[in-house]
mmCIF file of C-alpha atoms in Angstrom:
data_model
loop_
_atom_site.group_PDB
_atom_site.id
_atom_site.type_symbol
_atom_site.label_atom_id
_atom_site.label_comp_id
_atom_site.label_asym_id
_atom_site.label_seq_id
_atom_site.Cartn_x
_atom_site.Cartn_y
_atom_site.Cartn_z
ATOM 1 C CA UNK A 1 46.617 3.780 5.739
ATOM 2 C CA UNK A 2 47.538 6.996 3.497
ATOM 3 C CA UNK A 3 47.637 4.395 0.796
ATOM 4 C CA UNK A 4 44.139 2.771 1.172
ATOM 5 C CA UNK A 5 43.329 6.338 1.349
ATOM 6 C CA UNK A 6 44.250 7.442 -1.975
ATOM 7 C CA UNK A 7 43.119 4.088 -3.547
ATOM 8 C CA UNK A 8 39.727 4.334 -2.618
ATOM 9 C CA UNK A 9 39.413 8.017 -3.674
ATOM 10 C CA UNK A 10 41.796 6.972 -7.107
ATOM 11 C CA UNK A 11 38.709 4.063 -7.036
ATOM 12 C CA UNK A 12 35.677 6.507 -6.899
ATOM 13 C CA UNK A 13 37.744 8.935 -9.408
ATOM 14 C CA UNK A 14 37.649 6.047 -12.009
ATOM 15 C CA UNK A 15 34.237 4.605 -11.534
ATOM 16 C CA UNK A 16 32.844 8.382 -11.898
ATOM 17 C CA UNK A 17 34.871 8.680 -15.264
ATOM 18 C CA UNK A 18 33.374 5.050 -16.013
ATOM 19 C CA UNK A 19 29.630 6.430 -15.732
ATOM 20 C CA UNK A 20 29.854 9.426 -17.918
ATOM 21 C CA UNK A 21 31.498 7.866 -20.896
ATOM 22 C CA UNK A 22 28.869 4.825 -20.119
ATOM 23 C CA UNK A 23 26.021 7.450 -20.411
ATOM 24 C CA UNK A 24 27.704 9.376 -23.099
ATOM 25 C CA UNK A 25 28.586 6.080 -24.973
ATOM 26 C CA UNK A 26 24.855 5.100 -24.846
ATOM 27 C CA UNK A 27 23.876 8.675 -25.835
ATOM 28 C CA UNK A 28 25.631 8.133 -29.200
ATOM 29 C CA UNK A 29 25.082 5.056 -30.163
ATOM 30 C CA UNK A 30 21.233 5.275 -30.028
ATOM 31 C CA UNK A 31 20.929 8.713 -32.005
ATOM 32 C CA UNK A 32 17.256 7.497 -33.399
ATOM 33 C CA UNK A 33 15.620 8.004 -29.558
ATOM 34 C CA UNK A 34 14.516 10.718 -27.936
ATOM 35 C CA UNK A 35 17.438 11.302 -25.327
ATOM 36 C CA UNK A 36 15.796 10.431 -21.945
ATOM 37 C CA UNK A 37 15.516 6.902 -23.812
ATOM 38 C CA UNK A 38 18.688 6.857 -25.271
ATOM 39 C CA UNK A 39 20.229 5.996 -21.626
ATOM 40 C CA UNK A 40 20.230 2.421 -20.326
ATOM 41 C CA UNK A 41 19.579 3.304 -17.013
ATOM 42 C CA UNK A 42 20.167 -0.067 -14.889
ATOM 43 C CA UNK A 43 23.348 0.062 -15.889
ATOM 44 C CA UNK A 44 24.186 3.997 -15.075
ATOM 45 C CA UNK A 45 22.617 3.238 -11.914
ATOM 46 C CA UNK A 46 24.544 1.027 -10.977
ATOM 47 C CA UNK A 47 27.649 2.878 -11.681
ATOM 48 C CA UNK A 48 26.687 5.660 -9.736
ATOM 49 C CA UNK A 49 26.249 3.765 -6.881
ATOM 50 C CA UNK A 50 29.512 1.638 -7.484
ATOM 51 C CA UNK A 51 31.330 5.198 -7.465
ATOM 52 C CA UNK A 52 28.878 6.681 -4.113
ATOM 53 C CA UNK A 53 29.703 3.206 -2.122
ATOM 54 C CA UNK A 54 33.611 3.820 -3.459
ATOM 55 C CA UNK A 55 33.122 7.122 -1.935
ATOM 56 C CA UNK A 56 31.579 6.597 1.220
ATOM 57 C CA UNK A 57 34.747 4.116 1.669
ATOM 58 C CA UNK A 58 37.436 6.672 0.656
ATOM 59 C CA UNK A 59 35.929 9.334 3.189
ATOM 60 C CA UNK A 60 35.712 6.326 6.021
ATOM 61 C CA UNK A 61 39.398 5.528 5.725
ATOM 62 C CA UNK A 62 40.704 9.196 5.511
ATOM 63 C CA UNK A 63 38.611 10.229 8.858
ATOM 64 C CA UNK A 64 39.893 7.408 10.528
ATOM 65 C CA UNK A 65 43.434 7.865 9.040
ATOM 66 C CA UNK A 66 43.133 11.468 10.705
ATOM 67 C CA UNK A 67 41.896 10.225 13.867
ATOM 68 C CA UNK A 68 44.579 7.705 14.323
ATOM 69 C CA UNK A 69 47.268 10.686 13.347
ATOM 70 C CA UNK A 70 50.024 8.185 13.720
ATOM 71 C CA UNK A 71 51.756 5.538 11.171
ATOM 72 C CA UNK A 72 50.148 2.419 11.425
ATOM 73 C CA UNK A 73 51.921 -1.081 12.107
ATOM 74 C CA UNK A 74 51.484 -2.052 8.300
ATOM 75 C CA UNK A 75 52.004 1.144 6.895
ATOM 76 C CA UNK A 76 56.115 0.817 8.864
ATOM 77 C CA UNK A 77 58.233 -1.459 7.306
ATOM 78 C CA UNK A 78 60.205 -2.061 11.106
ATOM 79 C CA UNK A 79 56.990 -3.152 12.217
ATOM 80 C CA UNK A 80 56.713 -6.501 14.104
ATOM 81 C CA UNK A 81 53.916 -8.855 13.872
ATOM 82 C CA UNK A 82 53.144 -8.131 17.435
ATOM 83 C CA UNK A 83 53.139 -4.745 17.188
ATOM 84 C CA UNK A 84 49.473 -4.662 15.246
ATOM 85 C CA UNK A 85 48.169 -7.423 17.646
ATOM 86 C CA UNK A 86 46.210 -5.509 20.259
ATOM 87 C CA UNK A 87 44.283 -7.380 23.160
ATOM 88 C CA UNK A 88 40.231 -7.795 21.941
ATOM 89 C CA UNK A 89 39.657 -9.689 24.807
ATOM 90 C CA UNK A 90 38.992 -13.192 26.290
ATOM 91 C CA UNK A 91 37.329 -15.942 24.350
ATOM 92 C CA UNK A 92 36.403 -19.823 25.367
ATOM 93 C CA UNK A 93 38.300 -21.767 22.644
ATOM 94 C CA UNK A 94 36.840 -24.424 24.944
ATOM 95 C CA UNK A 95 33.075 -23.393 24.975
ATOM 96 C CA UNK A 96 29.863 -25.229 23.055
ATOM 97 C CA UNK A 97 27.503 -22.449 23.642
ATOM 98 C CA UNK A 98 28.725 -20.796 20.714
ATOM 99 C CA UNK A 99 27.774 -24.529 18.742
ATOM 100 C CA UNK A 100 23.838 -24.016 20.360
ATOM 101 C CA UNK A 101 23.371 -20.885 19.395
ATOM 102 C CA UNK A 102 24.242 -21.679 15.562
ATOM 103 C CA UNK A 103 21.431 -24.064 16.058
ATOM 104 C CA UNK A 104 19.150 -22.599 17.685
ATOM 105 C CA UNK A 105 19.429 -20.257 14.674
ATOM 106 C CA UNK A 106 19.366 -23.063 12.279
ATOM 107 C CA UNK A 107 16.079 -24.731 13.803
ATOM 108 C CA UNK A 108 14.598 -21.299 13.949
ATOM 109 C CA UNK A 109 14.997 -21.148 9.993
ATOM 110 C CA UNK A 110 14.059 -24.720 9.475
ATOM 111 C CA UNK A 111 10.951 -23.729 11.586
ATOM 112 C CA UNK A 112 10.088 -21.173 8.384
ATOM 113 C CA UNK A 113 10.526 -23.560 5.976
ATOM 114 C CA UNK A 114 8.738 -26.543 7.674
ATOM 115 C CA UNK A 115 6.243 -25.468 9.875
ATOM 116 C CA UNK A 116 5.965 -22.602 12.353
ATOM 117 C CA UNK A 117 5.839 -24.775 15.267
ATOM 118 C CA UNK A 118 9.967 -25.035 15.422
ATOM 119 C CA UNK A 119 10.691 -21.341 15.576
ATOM 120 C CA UNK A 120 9.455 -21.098 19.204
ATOM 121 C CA UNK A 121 11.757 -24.168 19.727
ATOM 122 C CA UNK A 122 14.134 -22.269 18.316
ATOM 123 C CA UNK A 123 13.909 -19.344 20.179
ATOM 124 C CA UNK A 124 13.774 -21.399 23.530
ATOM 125 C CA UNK A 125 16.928 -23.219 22.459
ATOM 126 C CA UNK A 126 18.624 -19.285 21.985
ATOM 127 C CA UNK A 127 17.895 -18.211 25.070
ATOM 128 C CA UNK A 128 19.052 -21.214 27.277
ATOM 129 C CA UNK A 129 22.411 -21.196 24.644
ATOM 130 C CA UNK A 130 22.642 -17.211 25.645
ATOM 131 C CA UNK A 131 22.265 -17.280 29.475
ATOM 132 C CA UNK A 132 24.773 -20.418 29.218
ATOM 133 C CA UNK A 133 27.095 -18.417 26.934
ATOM 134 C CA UNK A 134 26.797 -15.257 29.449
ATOM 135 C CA UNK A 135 26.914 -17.135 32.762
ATOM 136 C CA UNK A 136 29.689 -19.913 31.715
ATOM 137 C CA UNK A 137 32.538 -18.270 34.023
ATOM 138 C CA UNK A 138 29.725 -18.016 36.940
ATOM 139 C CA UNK A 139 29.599 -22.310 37.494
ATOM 140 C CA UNK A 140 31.279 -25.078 37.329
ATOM 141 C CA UNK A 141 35.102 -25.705 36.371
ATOM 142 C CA UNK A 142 35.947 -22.503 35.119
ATOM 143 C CA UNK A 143 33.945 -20.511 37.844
ATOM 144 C CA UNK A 144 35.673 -17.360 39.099
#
């Protein structure tokens, strides 16, 4: 994790370095306009924010790197495959609610780009595929 760390902030190091000598590069080469126009400023932008997102990544990993105060399975090279496996709970590998939803959804955004009429189809269709989803362990085979 200490390494993702010190990429990312290595990352928003380099793209900040990027952006100046992109503005100062522009700067020069356009010594005829006043400088305000000199800039190209979609692509400065966009550097900028390349280097904020960059940095808003490198402070994410190191607070979570600080919270986690430990050495993490990947980061240990006696590390088992198990060991960074951890329980996220219990899924249906055998349930088609999942399959209704997705179209539900996908009548929903036919419905915008055929007529209006489908989306409340749709939106019927997602709630009798989320009260099956929700209540499949409540009936039939698999009831507890």
């Amino acid at each position: 994790m200490k390494t993702n760390v010190n990429l990312w902030w290595i990352l928003t190091a380099f793209f900040g370095l990027v952006a100046v000598v992109y503005v100062v590069w522009n700067i020069i080469a356009h010594p005829q306009l006043p400088v305000f126009n000199r800039i190209e400023w979609v692509g400065s932008v966009a550097l900028v924010f390349v280097m904020a997102m960059a940095a808003m990544i490198a402070f994410y990993t190191s607070r979570v790197e600080k919270a986690q105060g430990g050495v993490l399975p990947e980061d240990s090279l006696t590390a088992d495959i198990d060991d960074g496996d951890p329980e996220i709970g219990e899924f249906s590998p055998w349930s088609w609610w999942p399959l209704v939803l997705a179209g539900s959804a996908a009548v929903a955004f036919i419905g915008l780009a055929v007529g209006e009429f489908m989306i409340p189809i749709g939106f019927a269709i997602f709630v009798v595929a989320i009260v099956g989803w929700v209540y499949e362990y409540y009936r039939g085979y698999f009831a507890r």
